[in-house]
């Protein structure tokens, strides 16, 4: 299993809605609107790095309101 924290920047005023939409994507374990330099922090898991990448690039980045993502893969 491969895990990552994904930090998202969103269109102004859309953070809570985007976090809710992202939380319903398979592989997304947590998704919260937060304060600070990022609008949302999500925790994502996949069976391998390719599955993780597909979830982030094809599903999370495709959500309306997502402007930018930064992915930090867990190395434990």
mmJSON file of the N, C-alpha and C atoms, coordinates in Angstrom:
{"data_MODEL":{"atom_site":{
"group_PDB":["ATOM","ATOM","ATOM","ATOM","ATOM","ATOM","ATOM","ATOM","ATOM","ATOM","ATOM","ATOM","ATOM","ATOM","ATOM","ATOM","ATOM","ATOM","ATOM","ATOM","ATOM","ATOM","ATOM","ATOM","ATOM","ATOM","ATOM","ATOM","ATOM","ATOM","ATOM","ATOM","ATOM","ATOM","ATOM","ATOM","ATOM","ATOM","ATOM","ATOM","ATOM","ATOM","ATOM","ATOM","ATOM","ATOM","ATOM","ATOM","ATOM","ATOM","ATOM","ATOM","ATOM","ATOM","ATOM","ATOM","ATOM","ATOM","ATOM","ATOM","ATOM","ATOM","ATOM","ATOM","ATOM","ATOM","ATOM","ATOM","ATOM","ATOM","ATOM","ATOM","ATOM","ATOM","ATOM","ATOM","ATOM","ATOM","ATOM","ATOM","ATOM","ATOM","ATOM","ATOM","ATOM","ATOM","ATOM","ATOM","ATOM","ATOM","ATOM","ATOM","ATOM","ATOM","ATOM","ATOM","ATOM","ATOM","ATOM","ATOM","ATOM","ATOM","ATOM","ATOM","ATOM","ATOM","ATOM","ATOM","ATOM","ATOM","ATOM","ATOM","ATOM","ATOM","ATOM","ATOM","ATOM","ATOM","ATOM","ATOM","ATOM","ATOM","ATOM","ATOM","ATOM","ATOM","ATOM","ATOM","ATOM","ATOM","ATOM","ATOM","ATOM","ATOM","ATOM","ATOM","ATOM","ATOM","ATOM","ATOM","ATOM","ATOM","ATOM","ATOM","ATOM","ATOM","ATOM","ATOM","ATOM","ATOM","ATOM","ATOM","ATOM","ATOM","ATOM","ATOM","ATOM","ATOM","ATOM","ATOM","ATOM","ATOM","ATOM","ATOM","ATOM","ATOM","ATOM","ATOM","ATOM","ATOM","ATOM","ATOM","ATOM","ATOM","ATOM","ATOM","ATOM","ATOM","ATOM","ATOM","ATOM","ATOM","ATOM","ATOM","ATOM","ATOM","ATOM","ATOM","ATOM","ATOM","ATOM","ATOM","ATOM","ATOM","ATOM","ATOM","ATOM","ATOM","ATOM","ATOM","ATOM","ATOM","ATOM","ATOM","ATOM","ATOM","ATOM","ATOM","ATOM","ATOM","ATOM","ATOM","ATOM","ATOM","ATOM","ATOM","ATOM","ATOM","ATOM","ATOM","ATOM","ATOM","ATOM","ATOM","ATOM","ATOM","ATOM","ATOM"],
"id":[1,2,3,4,5,6,7,8,9,10,11,12,13,14,15,16,17,18,19,20,21,22,23,24,25,26,27,28,29,30,31,32,33,34,35,36,37,38,39,40,41,42,43,44,45,46,47,48,49,50,51,52,53,54,55,56,57,58,59,60,61,62,63,64,65,66,67,68,69,70,71,72,73,74,75,76,77,78,79,80,81,82,83,84,85,86,87,88,89,90,91,92,93,94,95,96,97,98,99,100,101,102,103,104,105,106,107,108,109,110,111,112,113,114,115,116,117,118,119,120,121,122,123,124,125,126,127,128,129,130,131,132,133,134,135,136,137,138,139,140,141,142,143,144,145,146,147,148,149,150,151,152,153,154,155,156,157,158,159,160,161,162,163,164,165,166,167,168,169,170,171,172,173,174,175,176,177,178,179,180,181,182,183,184,185,186,187,188,189,190,191,192,193,194,195,196,197,198,199,200,201,202,203,204,205,206,207,208,209,210,211,212,213,214,215,216,217,218,219,220,221,222,223,224,225,226,227,228],
"type_symbol":["N","C","C","N","C","C","N","C","C","N","C","C","N","C","C","N","C","C","N","C","C","N","C","C","N","C","C","N","C","C","N","C","C","N","C","C","N","C","C","N","C","C","N","C","C","N","C","C","N","C","C","N","C","C","N","C","C","N","C","C","N","C","C","N","C","C","N","C","C","N","C","C","N","C","C","N","C","C","N","C","C","N","C","C","N","C","C","N","C","C","N","C","C","N","C","C","N","C","C","N","C","C","N","C","C","N","C","C","N","C","C","N","C","C","N","C","C","N","C","C","N","C","C","N","C","C","N","C","C","N","C","C","N","C","C","N","C","C","N","C","C","N","C","C","N","C","C","N","C","C","N","C","C","N","C","C","N","C","C","N","C","C","N","C","C","N","C","C","N","C","C","N","C","C","N","C","C","N","C","C","N","C","C","N","C","C","N","C","C","N","C","C","N","C","C","N","C","C","N","C","C","N","C","C","N","C","C","N","C","C","N","C","C","N","C","C","N","C","C","N","C","C","N","C","C","N","C","C"],
"label_atom_id":["N","CA","C","N","CA","C","N","CA","C","N","CA","C","N","CA","C","N","CA","C","N","CA","C","N","CA","C","N","CA","C","N","CA","C","N","CA","C","N","CA","C","N","CA","C","N","CA","C","N","CA","C","N","CA","C","N","CA","C","N","CA","C","N","CA","C","N","CA","C","N","CA","C","N","CA","C","N","CA","C","N","CA","C","N","CA","C","N","CA","C","N","CA","C","N","CA","C","N","CA","C","N","CA","C","N","CA","C","N","CA","C","N","CA","C","N","CA","C","N","CA","C","N","CA","C","N","CA","C","N","CA","C","N","CA","C","N","CA","C","N","CA","C","N","CA","C","N","CA","C","N","CA","C","N","CA","C","N","CA","C","N","CA","C","N","CA","C","N","CA","C","N","CA","C","N","CA","C","N","CA","C","N","CA","C","N","CA","C","N","CA","C","N","CA","C","N","CA","C","N","CA","C","N","CA","C","N","CA","C","N","CA","C","N","CA","C","N","CA","C","N","CA","C","N","CA","C","N","CA","C","N","CA","C","N","CA","C","N","CA","C","N","CA","C","N","CA","C","N","CA","C","N","CA","C","N","CA","C","N","CA","C","N","CA","C"],
"label_alt_id":[null,null,null,null,null,null,null,null,null,null,null,null,null,null,null,null,null,null,null,null,null,null,null,null,null,null,null,null,null,null,null,null,null,null,null,null,null,null,null,null,null,null,null,null,null,null,null,null,null,null,null,null,null,null,null,null,null,null,null,null,null,null,null,null,null,null,null,null,null,null,null,null,null,null,null,null,null,null,null,null,null,null,null,null,null,null,null,null,null,null,null,null,null,null,null,null,null,null,null,null,null,null,null,null,null,null,null,null,null,null,null,null,null,null,null,null,null,null,null,null,null,null,null,null,null,null,null,null,null,null,null,null,null,null,null,null,null,null,null,null,null,null,null,null,null,null,null,null,null,null,null,null,null,null,null,null,null,null,null,null,null,null,null,null,null,null,null,null,null,null,null,null,null,null,null,null,null,null,null,null,null,null,null,null,null,null,null,null,null,null,null,null,null,null,null,null,null,null,null,null,null,null,null,null,null,null,null,null,null,null,null,null,null,null,null,null,null,null,null,null,null,null,null,null,null,null,null,null],
"label_comp_id":["UNK","UNK","UNK","UNK","UNK","UNK","UNK","UNK","UNK","UNK","UNK","UNK","UNK","UNK","UNK","UNK","UNK","UNK","UNK","UNK","UNK","UNK","UNK","UNK","UNK","UNK","UNK","UNK","UNK","UNK","UNK","UNK","UNK","UNK","UNK","UNK","UNK","UNK","UNK","UNK","UNK","UNK","UNK","UNK","UNK","UNK","UNK","UNK","UNK","UNK","UNK","UNK","UNK","UNK","UNK","UNK","UNK","UNK","UNK","UNK","UNK","UNK","UNK","UNK","UNK","UNK","UNK","UNK","UNK","UNK","UNK","UNK","UNK","UNK","UNK","UNK","UNK","UNK","UNK","UNK","UNK","UNK","UNK","UNK","UNK","UNK","UNK","UNK","UNK","UNK","UNK","UNK","UNK","UNK","UNK","UNK","UNK","UNK","UNK","UNK","UNK","UNK","UNK","UNK","UNK","UNK","UNK","UNK","UNK","UNK","UNK","UNK","UNK","UNK","UNK","UNK","UNK","UNK","UNK","UNK","UNK","UNK","UNK","UNK","UNK","UNK","UNK","UNK","UNK","UNK","UNK","UNK","UNK","UNK","UNK","UNK","UNK","UNK","UNK","UNK","UNK","UNK","UNK","UNK","UNK","UNK","UNK","UNK","UNK","UNK","UNK","UNK","UNK","UNK","UNK","UNK","UNK","UNK","UNK","UNK","UNK","UNK","UNK","UNK","UNK","UNK","UNK","UNK","UNK","UNK","UNK","UNK","UNK","UNK","UNK","UNK","UNK","UNK","UNK","UNK","UNK","UNK","UNK","UNK","UNK","UNK","UNK","UNK","UNK","UNK","UNK","UNK","UNK","UNK","UNK","UNK","UNK","UNK","UNK","UNK","UNK","UNK","UNK","UNK","UNK","UNK","UNK","UNK","UNK","UNK","UNK","UNK","UNK","UNK","UNK","UNK","UNK","UNK","UNK","UNK","UNK","UNK","UNK","UNK","UNK","UNK","UNK","UNK"],
"label_asym_id":["A","A","A","A","A","A","A","A","A","A","A","A","A","A","A","A","A","A","A","A","A","A","A","A","A","A","A","A","A","A","A","A","A","A","A","A","A","A","A","A","A","A","A","A","A","A","A","A","A","A","A","A","A","A","A","A","A","A","A","A","A","A","A","A","A","A","A","A","A","A","A","A","A","A","A","A","A","A","A","A","A","A","A","A","A","A","A","A","A","A","A","A","A","A","A","A","A","A","A","A","A","A","A","A","A","A","A","A","A","A","A","A","A","A","A","A","A","A","A","A","A","A","A","A","A","A","A","A","A","A","A","A","A","A","A","A","A","A","A","A","A","A","A","A","A","A","A","A","A","A","A","A","A","A","A","A","A","A","A","A","A","A","A","A","A","A","A","A","A","A","A","A","A","A","A","A","A","A","A","A","A","A","A","A","A","A","A","A","A","A","A","A","A","A","A","A","A","A","A","A","A","A","A","A","A","A","A","A","A","A","A","A","A","A","A","A","A","A","A","A","A","A","A","A","A","A","A","A"],
"label_entity_id":["1","1","1","1","1","1","1","1","1","1","1","1","1","1","1","1","1","1","1","1","1","1","1","1","1","1","1","1","1","1","1","1","1","1","1","1","1","1","1","1","1","1","1","1","1","1","1","1","1","1","1","1","1","1","1","1","1","1","1","1","1","1","1","1","1","1","1","1","1","1","1","1","1","1","1","1","1","1","1","1","1","1","1","1","1","1","1","1","1","1","1","1","1","1","1","1","1","1","1","1","1","1","1","1","1","1","1","1","1","1","1","1","1","1","1","1","1","1","1","1","1","1","1","1","1","1","1","1","1","1","1","1","1","1","1","1","1","1","1","1","1","1","1","1","1","1","1","1","1","1","1","1","1","1","1","1","1","1","1","1","1","1","1","1","1","1","1","1","1","1","1","1","1","1","1","1","1","1","1","1","1","1","1","1","1","1","1","1","1","1","1","1","1","1","1","1","1","1","1","1","1","1","1","1","1","1","1","1","1","1","1","1","1","1","1","1","1","1","1","1","1","1","1","1","1","1","1","1"],
"label_seq_id":[1,1,1,2,2,2,3,3,3,4,4,4,5,5,5,6,6,6,7,7,7,8,8,8,9,9,9,10,10,10,11,11,11,12,12,12,13,13,13,14,14,14,15,15,15,16,16,16,17,17,17,18,18,18,19,19,19,20,20,20,21,21,21,22,22,22,23,23,23,24,24,24,25,25,25,26,26,26,27,27,27,28,28,28,29,29,29,30,30,30,31,31,31,32,32,32,33,33,33,34,34,34,35,35,35,36,36,36,37,37,37,38,38,38,39,39,39,40,40,40,41,41,41,42,42,42,43,43,43,44,44,44,45,45,45,46,46,46,47,47,47,48,48,48,49,49,49,50,50,50,51,51,51,52,52,52,53,53,53,54,54,54,55,55,55,56,56,56,57,57,57,58,58,58,59,59,59,60,60,60,61,61,61,62,62,62,63,63,63,64,64,64,65,65,65,66,66,66,67,67,67,68,68,68,69,69,69,70,70,70,71,71,71,72,72,72,73,73,73,74,74,74,75,75,75,76,76,76],
"pdbx_PDB_ins_code":[null,null,null,null,null,null,null,null,null,null,null,null,null,null,null,null,null,null,null,null,null,null,null,null,null,null,null,null,null,null,null,null,null,null,null,null,null,null,null,null,null,null,null,null,null,null,null,null,null,null,null,null,null,null,null,null,null,null,null,null,null,null,null,null,null,null,null,null,null,null,null,null,null,null,null,null,null,null,null,null,null,null,null,null,null,null,null,null,null,null,null,null,null,null,null,null,null,null,null,null,null,null,null,null,null,null,null,null,null,null,null,null,null,null,null,null,null,null,null,null,null,null,null,null,null,null,null,null,null,null,null,null,null,null,null,null,null,null,null,null,null,null,null,null,null,null,null,null,null,null,null,null,null,null,null,null,null,null,null,null,null,null,null,null,null,null,null,null,null,null,null,null,null,null,null,null,null,null,null,null,null,null,null,null,null,null,null,null,null,null,null,null,null,null,null,null,null,null,null,null,null,null,null,null,null,null,null,null,null,null,null,null,null,null,null,null,null,null,null,null,null,null,null,null,null,null,null,null],
"Cartn_x":[0.853,0.0,0.895,0.551,1.272,0.325,0.822,0.008,0.642,-0.196,0.309,-0.618,-0.024,-0.793,-0.836,-2.029,-2.202,-2.707,-1.978,-2.321,-2.926,-4.12,-4.844,-5.096,-5.014,-5.448,-6.699,-7.713,-9.013,-9.453,-10.457,-11.123,-11.701,-11.63,-12.114,-13.557,-13.788,-15.128,-15.583,-14.743,-15.16,-14.555,-13.732,-12.97,-13.832,-14.874,-15.706,-16.399,-16.917,-17.596,-16.615,-15.444,-14.429,-13.963,-13.721,-13.294,-14.334,-15.602,-16.678,-16.688,-16.54,-16.516,-15.326,-14.168,-12.947,-13.07,-13.726,-13.839,-14.602,-15.398,-16.168,-15.401,-14.2,-13.387,-12.747,-12.867,-12.222,-10.709,-10.198,-8.776,-8.502,-9.431,-9.27,-9.791,-8.891,-9.265,-9.743,-9.156,-9.545,-9.444,-10.311,-10.254,-10.873,-10.062,-10.534,-10.16,-11.094,-10.78,-10.01,-8.933,-8.067,-7.697,-7.15,-6.606,-5.124,-4.536,-3.108,-2.864,-1.662,-1.295,-2.041,-2.643,-3.421,-4.876,-5.769,-7.203,-7.738,-7.136,-7.575,-6.344,-6.442,-5.447,-6.207,-5.712,-6.322,-5.271,-5.72,-4.861,-5.379,-4.488,-4.886,-4.047,-4.672,-3.977,-4.252,-3.266,-3.432,-2.618,-2.951,-2.246,-0.797,-0.514,0.843,0.935,2.121,2.332,1.508,1.301,0.5,-0.961,-1.507,-2.889,-3.045,-2.08,-2.101,-2.09,-1.218,-1.13,-2.421,-3.066,-4.338,-5.392,-5.451,-6.416,-6.188,-4.945,-4.644,-4.834,-4.256,-4.279,-5.63,-6.203,-7.431,-8.706,-8.643,-9.868,-9.862,-8.845,-8.82,-8.639,-7.667,-7.422,-8.563,-9.415,-10.546,-11.755,-11.738,-12.86,-12.904,-14.068,-14.247,-13.904,-13.058,-12.641,-11.231,-10.648,-9.259,-8.345,-7.458,-6.537,-5.141,-4.684,-3.303,-3.206,-2.386,-2.14,-0.643,-0.281,1.076,0.97,1.69,1.595,2.881,2.73,3.857,3.625,4.418,4.277,4.9,4.191,4.682,5.769,6.892,8.008,8.238,7.329,7.484,7.435],
"Cartn_y":[-1.18,0.0,1.238,2.215,3.483,4.575,5.48,6.559,7.908,8.937,10.291,11.316,12.424,13.597,14.516,14.968,15.845,17.191,18.256,19.611,20.302,20.852,21.429,22.915,23.62,25.012,25.026,25.797,25.803,27.212,27.257,28.507,29.087,30.408,31.074,30.675,30.331,30.01,28.59,27.747,26.391,25.288,25.635,24.631,23.546,23.923,22.925,22.006,22.573,21.78,20.827,21.331,20.5,19.388,19.691,18.674,17.564,17.933,16.947,16.06,16.661,15.884,14.931,15.428,14.615,13.436,13.636,12.564,11.356,11.523,10.409,9.632,10.069,9.387,8.144,6.982,5.777,5.993,5.58,5.755,6.955,7.904,9.068,8.673,8.658,8.247,9.425,10.597,11.807,12.998,13.966,15.204,16.306,17.313,18.377,19.754,20.688,22.092,22.604,23.348,23.811,25.281,25.877,27.226,27.126,28.212,28.222,28.37,27.999,28.214,27.315,26.223,25.329,25.379,25.046,25.085,23.749,22.654,21.303,20.42,19.523,18.461,17.145,16.256,14.939,13.866,12.714,11.55,10.5,10.026,9.139,7.864,6.72,5.446,4.758,3.98,3.172,1.908,0.91,-0.368,-0.251,0.724,0.985,2.445,2.882,4.293,4.696,3.763,4.089,4.325,3.483,3.651,4.964,5.267,6.531,7.706,7.649,8.713,8.897,7.808,7.893,8.569,8.204,8.822,10.325,10.737,12.16,12.926,12.436,13.182,13.101,11.916,11.742,12.02,11.893,12.055,13.32,13.488,14.664,15.95,15.969,17.196,17.514,16.539,16.75,17.388,17.467,18.062,19.56,20.039,21.464,22.29,23.287,24.138,23.874,22.744,22.441,23.196,24.023,24.81,24.192,23.629,23.149,22.107,21.077,20.082,19.902,19.576,19.192,17.865,16.863,15.524,15.174,14.704,14.246,12.777,11.892,10.45,10.054,9.21,8.706,7.664,7.743,6.838,5.792,5.621,4.612,3.225],
"Cartn_z":[0.0,0.0,0.0,-0.831,-0.906,-0.429,0.423,0.978,0.674,0.643,0.416,1.047,1.44,1.837,0.623,0.271,-0.882,-0.366,-0.703,-0.302,-1.518,-1.361,-2.494,-2.309,-3.408,-3.47,-4.337,-3.897,-4.562,-4.932,-5.774,-6.09,-4.799,-4.643,-3.427,-3.118,-1.851,-1.385,-1.659,-2.249,-2.633,-1.763,-0.793,-0.042,0.591,1.3,1.986,0.988,-0.086,-1.108,-1.797,-2.159,-2.819,-1.881,-0.62,0.348,0.46,0.445,0.53,-0.718,-1.899,-3.143,-3.179,-2.765,-2.779,-1.818,-0.685,0.307,-0.222,-1.279,-1.835,-2.913,-3.26,-4.274,-3.648,-4.308,-3.775,-3.611,-2.471,-2.166,-1.284,-1.235,-0.364,1.012,1.99,3.347,4.194,4.002,4.736,3.8,3.99,3.222,4.067,4.415,5.298,4.749,4.804,4.544,5.757,5.513,6.595,6.387,7.443,7.333,7.011,6.561,6.261,4.769,4.32,2.916,1.929,2.417,1.562,1.998,1.091,1.385,1.886,1.401,1.761,1.949,2.928,3.068,2.978,2.103,1.937,2.184,2.68,2.844,1.879,0.994,-0.101,-0.049,-0.353,-0.404,-1.733,-2.186,-3.383,-3.26,-4.06,-3.983,-4.447,-5.324,-5.791,-6.235,-6.633,-6.981,-8.207,-9.146,-10.33,-9.979,-9.116,-8.671,-7.92,-7.076,-6.336,-7.307,-8.302,-9.297,-10.071,-10.448,-11.175,-10.308,-9.037,-8.129,-8.045,-7.912,-7.754,-9.055,-10.136,-11.398,-12.105,-12.179,-12.956,-12.173,-10.86,-10.073,-9.218,-8.366,-7.484,-8.284,-9.198,-9.973,-10.926,-11.213,-12.111,-11.416,-10.098,-9.36,-9.644,-9.998,-10.273,-9.035,-9.207,-8.097,-7.635,-8.031,-7.676,-8.636,-8.086,-8.897,-8.962,-7.832,-7.751,-6.654,-6.891,-5.85,-5.637,-4.401,-4.047,-3.318,-3.793,-3.217,-2.485,-1.246,-0.44,-0.128,-0.747,-0.561,0.771,1.509,2.794,2.499,3.217,2.944,4.03,4.96,6.007,5.427],
"occupancy":[1.0,1.0,1.0,1.0,1.0,1.0,1.0,1.0,1.0,1.0,1.0,1.0,1.0,1.0,1.0,1.0,1.0,1.0,1.0,1.0,1.0,1.0,1.0,1.0,1.0,1.0,1.0,1.0,1.0,1.0,1.0,1.0,1.0,1.0,1.0,1.0,1.0,1.0,1.0,1.0,1.0,1.0,1.0,1.0,1.0,1.0,1.0,1.0,1.0,1.0,1.0,1.0,1.0,1.0,1.0,1.0,1.0,1.0,1.0,1.0,1.0,1.0,1.0,1.0,1.0,1.0,1.0,1.0,1.0,1.0,1.0,1.0,1.0,1.0,1.0,1.0,1.0,1.0,1.0,1.0,1.0,1.0,1.0,1.0,1.0,1.0,1.0,1.0,1.0,1.0,1.0,1.0,1.0,1.0,1.0,1.0,1.0,1.0,1.0,1.0,1.0,1.0,1.0,1.0,1.0,1.0,1.0,1.0,1.0,1.0,1.0,1.0,1.0,1.0,1.0,1.0,1.0,1.0,1.0,1.0,1.0,1.0,1.0,1.0,1.0,1.0,1.0,1.0,1.0,1.0,1.0,1.0,1.0,1.0,1.0,1.0,1.0,1.0,1.0,1.0,1.0,1.0,1.0,1.0,1.0,1.0,1.0,1.0,1.0,1.0,1.0,1.0,1.0,1.0,1.0,1.0,1.0,1.0,1.0,1.0,1.0,1.0,1.0,1.0,1.0,1.0,1.0,1.0,1.0,1.0,1.0,1.0,1.0,1.0,1.0,1.0,1.0,1.0,1.0,1.0,1.0,1.0,1.0,1.0,1.0,1.0,1.0,1.0,1.0,1.0,1.0,1.0,1.0,1.0,1.0,1.0,1.0,1.0,1.0,1.0,1.0,1.0,1.0,1.0,1.0,1.0,1.0,1.0,1.0,1.0,1.0,1.0,1.0,1.0,1.0,1.0,1.0,1.0,1.0,1.0,1.0,1.0,1.0,1.0,1.0,1.0,1.0,1.0],
"B_iso_or_equiv":[0.0,0.0,0.0,0.0,0.0,0.0,0.0,0.0,0.0,0.0,0.0,0.0,0.0,0.0,0.0,0.0,0.0,0.0,0.0,0.0,0.0,0.0,0.0,0.0,0.0,0.0,0.0,0.0,0.0,0.0,0.0,0.0,0.0,0.0,0.0,0.0,0.0,0.0,0.0,0.0,0.0,0.0,0.0,0.0,0.0,0.0,0.0,0.0,0.0,0.0,0.0,0.0,0.0,0.0,0.0,0.0,0.0,0.0,0.0,0.0,0.0,0.0,0.0,0.0,0.0,0.0,0.0,0.0,0.0,0.0,0.0,0.0,0.0,0.0,0.0,0.0,0.0,0.0,0.0,0.0,0.0,0.0,0.0,0.0,0.0,0.0,0.0,0.0,0.0,0.0,0.0,0.0,0.0,0.0,0.0,0.0,0.0,0.0,0.0,0.0,0.0,0.0,0.0,0.0,0.0,0.0,0.0,0.0,0.0,0.0,0.0,0.0,0.0,0.0,0.0,0.0,0.0,0.0,0.0,0.0,0.0,0.0,0.0,0.0,0.0,0.0,0.0,0.0,0.0,0.0,0.0,0.0,0.0,0.0,0.0,0.0,0.0,0.0,0.0,0.0,0.0,0.0,0.0,0.0,0.0,0.0,0.0,0.0,0.0,0.0,0.0,0.0,0.0,0.0,0.0,0.0,0.0,0.0,0.0,0.0,0.0,0.0,0.0,0.0,0.0,0.0,0.0,0.0,0.0,0.0,0.0,0.0,0.0,0.0,0.0,0.0,0.0,0.0,0.0,0.0,0.0,0.0,0.0,0.0,0.0,0.0,0.0,0.0,0.0,0.0,0.0,0.0,0.0,0.0,0.0,0.0,0.0,0.0,0.0,0.0,0.0,0.0,0.0,0.0,0.0,0.0,0.0,0.0,0.0,0.0,0.0,0.0,0.0,0.0,0.0,0.0,0.0,0.0,0.0,0.0,0.0,0.0,0.0,0.0,0.0,0.0,0.0,0.0],
"pdbx_formal_charge":[null,null,null,null,null,null,null,null,null,null,null,null,null,null,null,null,null,null,null,null,null,null,null,null,null,null,null,null,null,null,null,null,null,null,null,null,null,null,null,null,null,null,null,null,null,null,null,null,null,null,null,null,null,null,null,null,null,null,null,null,null,null,null,null,null,null,null,null,null,null,null,null,null,null,null,null,null,null,null,null,null,null,null,null,null,null,null,null,null,null,null,null,null,null,null,null,null,null,null,null,null,null,null,null,null,null,null,null,null,null,null,null,null,null,null,null,null,null,null,null,null,null,null,null,null,null,null,null,null,null,null,null,null,null,null,null,null,null,null,null,null,null,null,null,null,null,null,null,null,null,null,null,null,null,null,null,null,null,null,null,null,null,null,null,null,null,null,null,null,null,null,null,null,null,null,null,null,null,null,null,null,null,null,null,null,null,null,null,null,null,null,null,null,null,null,null,null,null,null,null,null,null,null,null,null,null,null,null,null,null,null,null,null,null,null,null,null,null,null,null,null,null,null,null,null,null,null,null],
"auth_seq_id":[1,1,1,2,2,2,3,3,3,4,4,4,5,5,5,6,6,6,7,7,7,8,8,8,9,9,9,10,10,10,11,11,11,12,12,12,13,13,13,14,14,14,15,15,15,16,16,16,17,17,17,18,18,18,19,19,19,20,20,20,21,21,21,22,22,22,23,23,23,24,24,24,25,25,25,26,26,26,27,27,27,28,28,28,29,29,29,30,30,30,31,31,31,32,32,32,33,33,33,34,34,34,35,35,35,36,36,36,37,37,37,38,38,38,39,39,39,40,40,40,41,41,41,42,42,42,43,43,43,44,44,44,45,45,45,46,46,46,47,47,47,48,48,48,49,49,49,50,50,50,51,51,51,52,52,52,53,53,53,54,54,54,55,55,55,56,56,56,57,57,57,58,58,58,59,59,59,60,60,60,61,61,61,62,62,62,63,63,63,64,64,64,65,65,65,66,66,66,67,67,67,68,68,68,69,69,69,70,70,70,71,71,71,72,72,72,73,73,73,74,74,74,75,75,75,76,76,76],
"auth_comp_id":["UNK","UNK","UNK","UNK","UNK","UNK","UNK","UNK","UNK","UNK","UNK","UNK","UNK","UNK","UNK","UNK","UNK","UNK","UNK","UNK","UNK","UNK","UNK","UNK","UNK","UNK","UNK","UNK","UNK","UNK","UNK","UNK","UNK","UNK","UNK","UNK","UNK","UNK","UNK","UNK","UNK","UNK","UNK","UNK","UNK","UNK","UNK","UNK","UNK","UNK","UNK","UNK","UNK","UNK","UNK","UNK","UNK","UNK","UNK","UNK","UNK","UNK","UNK","UNK","UNK","UNK","UNK","UNK","UNK","UNK","UNK","UNK","UNK","UNK","UNK","UNK","UNK","UNK","UNK","UNK","UNK","UNK","UNK","UNK","UNK","UNK","UNK","UNK","UNK","UNK","UNK","UNK","UNK","UNK","UNK","UNK","UNK","UNK","UNK","UNK","UNK","UNK","UNK","UNK","UNK","UNK","UNK","UNK","UNK","UNK","UNK","UNK","UNK","UNK","UNK","UNK","UNK","UNK","UNK","UNK","UNK","UNK","UNK","UNK","UNK","UNK","UNK","UNK","UNK","UNK","UNK","UNK","UNK","UNK","UNK","UNK","UNK","UNK","UNK","UNK","UNK","UNK","UNK","UNK","UNK","UNK","UNK","UNK","UNK","UNK","UNK","UNK","UNK","UNK","UNK","UNK","UNK","UNK","UNK","UNK","UNK","UNK","UNK","UNK","UNK","UNK","UNK","UNK","UNK","UNK","UNK","UNK","UNK","UNK","UNK","UNK","UNK","UNK","UNK","UNK","UNK","UNK","UNK","UNK","UNK","UNK","UNK","UNK","UNK","UNK","UNK","UNK","UNK","UNK","UNK","UNK","UNK","UNK","UNK","UNK","UNK","UNK","UNK","UNK","UNK","UNK","UNK","UNK","UNK","UNK","UNK","UNK","UNK","UNK","UNK","UNK","UNK","UNK","UNK","UNK","UNK","UNK","UNK","UNK","UNK","UNK","UNK","UNK"],
"auth_asym_id":["A","A","A","A","A","A","A","A","A","A","A","A","A","A","A","A","A","A","A","A","A","A","A","A","A","A","A","A","A","A","A","A","A","A","A","A","A","A","A","A","A","A","A","A","A","A","A","A","A","A","A","A","A","A","A","A","A","A","A","A","A","A","A","A","A","A","A","A","A","A","A","A","A","A","A","A","A","A","A","A","A","A","A","A","A","A","A","A","A","A","A","A","A","A","A","A","A","A","A","A","A","A","A","A","A","A","A","A","A","A","A","A","A","A","A","A","A","A","A","A","A","A","A","A","A","A","A","A","A","A","A","A","A","A","A","A","A","A","A","A","A","A","A","A","A","A","A","A","A","A","A","A","A","A","A","A","A","A","A","A","A","A","A","A","A","A","A","A","A","A","A","A","A","A","A","A","A","A","A","A","A","A","A","A","A","A","A","A","A","A","A","A","A","A","A","A","A","A","A","A","A","A","A","A","A","A","A","A","A","A","A","A","A","A","A","A","A","A","A","A","A","A","A","A","A","A","A","A"],
"auth_atom_id":["N","CA","C","N","CA","C","N","CA","C","N","CA","C","N","CA","C","N","CA","C","N","CA","C","N","CA","C","N","CA","C","N","CA","C","N","CA","C","N","CA","C","N","CA","C","N","CA","C","N","CA","C","N","CA","C","N","CA","C","N","CA","C","N","CA","C","N","CA","C","N","CA","C","N","CA","C","N","CA","C","N","CA","C","N","CA","C","N","CA","C","N","CA","C","N","CA","C","N","CA","C","N","CA","C","N","CA","C","N","CA","C","N","CA","C","N","CA","C","N","CA","C","N","CA","C","N","CA","C","N","CA","C","N","CA","C","N","CA","C","N","CA","C","N","CA","C","N","CA","C","N","CA","C","N","CA","C","N","CA","C","N","CA","C","N","CA","C","N","CA","C","N","CA","C","N","CA","C","N","CA","C","N","CA","C","N","CA","C","N","CA","C","N","CA","C","N","CA","C","N","CA","C","N","CA","C","N","CA","C","N","CA","C","N","CA","C","N","CA","C","N","CA","C","N","CA","C","N","CA","C","N","CA","C","N","CA","C","N","CA","C","N","CA","C","N","CA","C","N","CA","C","N","CA","C","N","CA","C","N","CA","C","N","CA","C"],
"pdbx_PDB_model_num":[1,1,1,1,1,1,1,1,1,1,1,1,1,1,1,1,1,1,1,1,1,1,1,1,1,1,1,1,1,1,1,1,1,1,1,1,1,1,1,1,1,1,1,1,1,1,1,1,1,1,1,1,1,1,1,1,1,1,1,1,1,1,1,1,1,1,1,1,1,1,1,1,1,1,1,1,1,1,1,1,1,1,1,1,1,1,1,1,1,1,1,1,1,1,1,1,1,1,1,1,1,1,1,1,1,1,1,1,1,1,1,1,1,1,1,1,1,1,1,1,1,1,1,1,1,1,1,1,1,1,1,1,1,1,1,1,1,1,1,1,1,1,1,1,1,1,1,1,1,1,1,1,1,1,1,1,1,1,1,1,1,1,1,1,1,1,1,1,1,1,1,1,1,1,1,1,1,1,1,1,1,1,1,1,1,1,1,1,1,1,1,1,1,1,1,1,1,1,1,1,1,1,1,1,1,1,1,1,1,1,1,1,1,1,1,1,1,1,1,1,1,1,1,1,1,1,1,1]
}}}
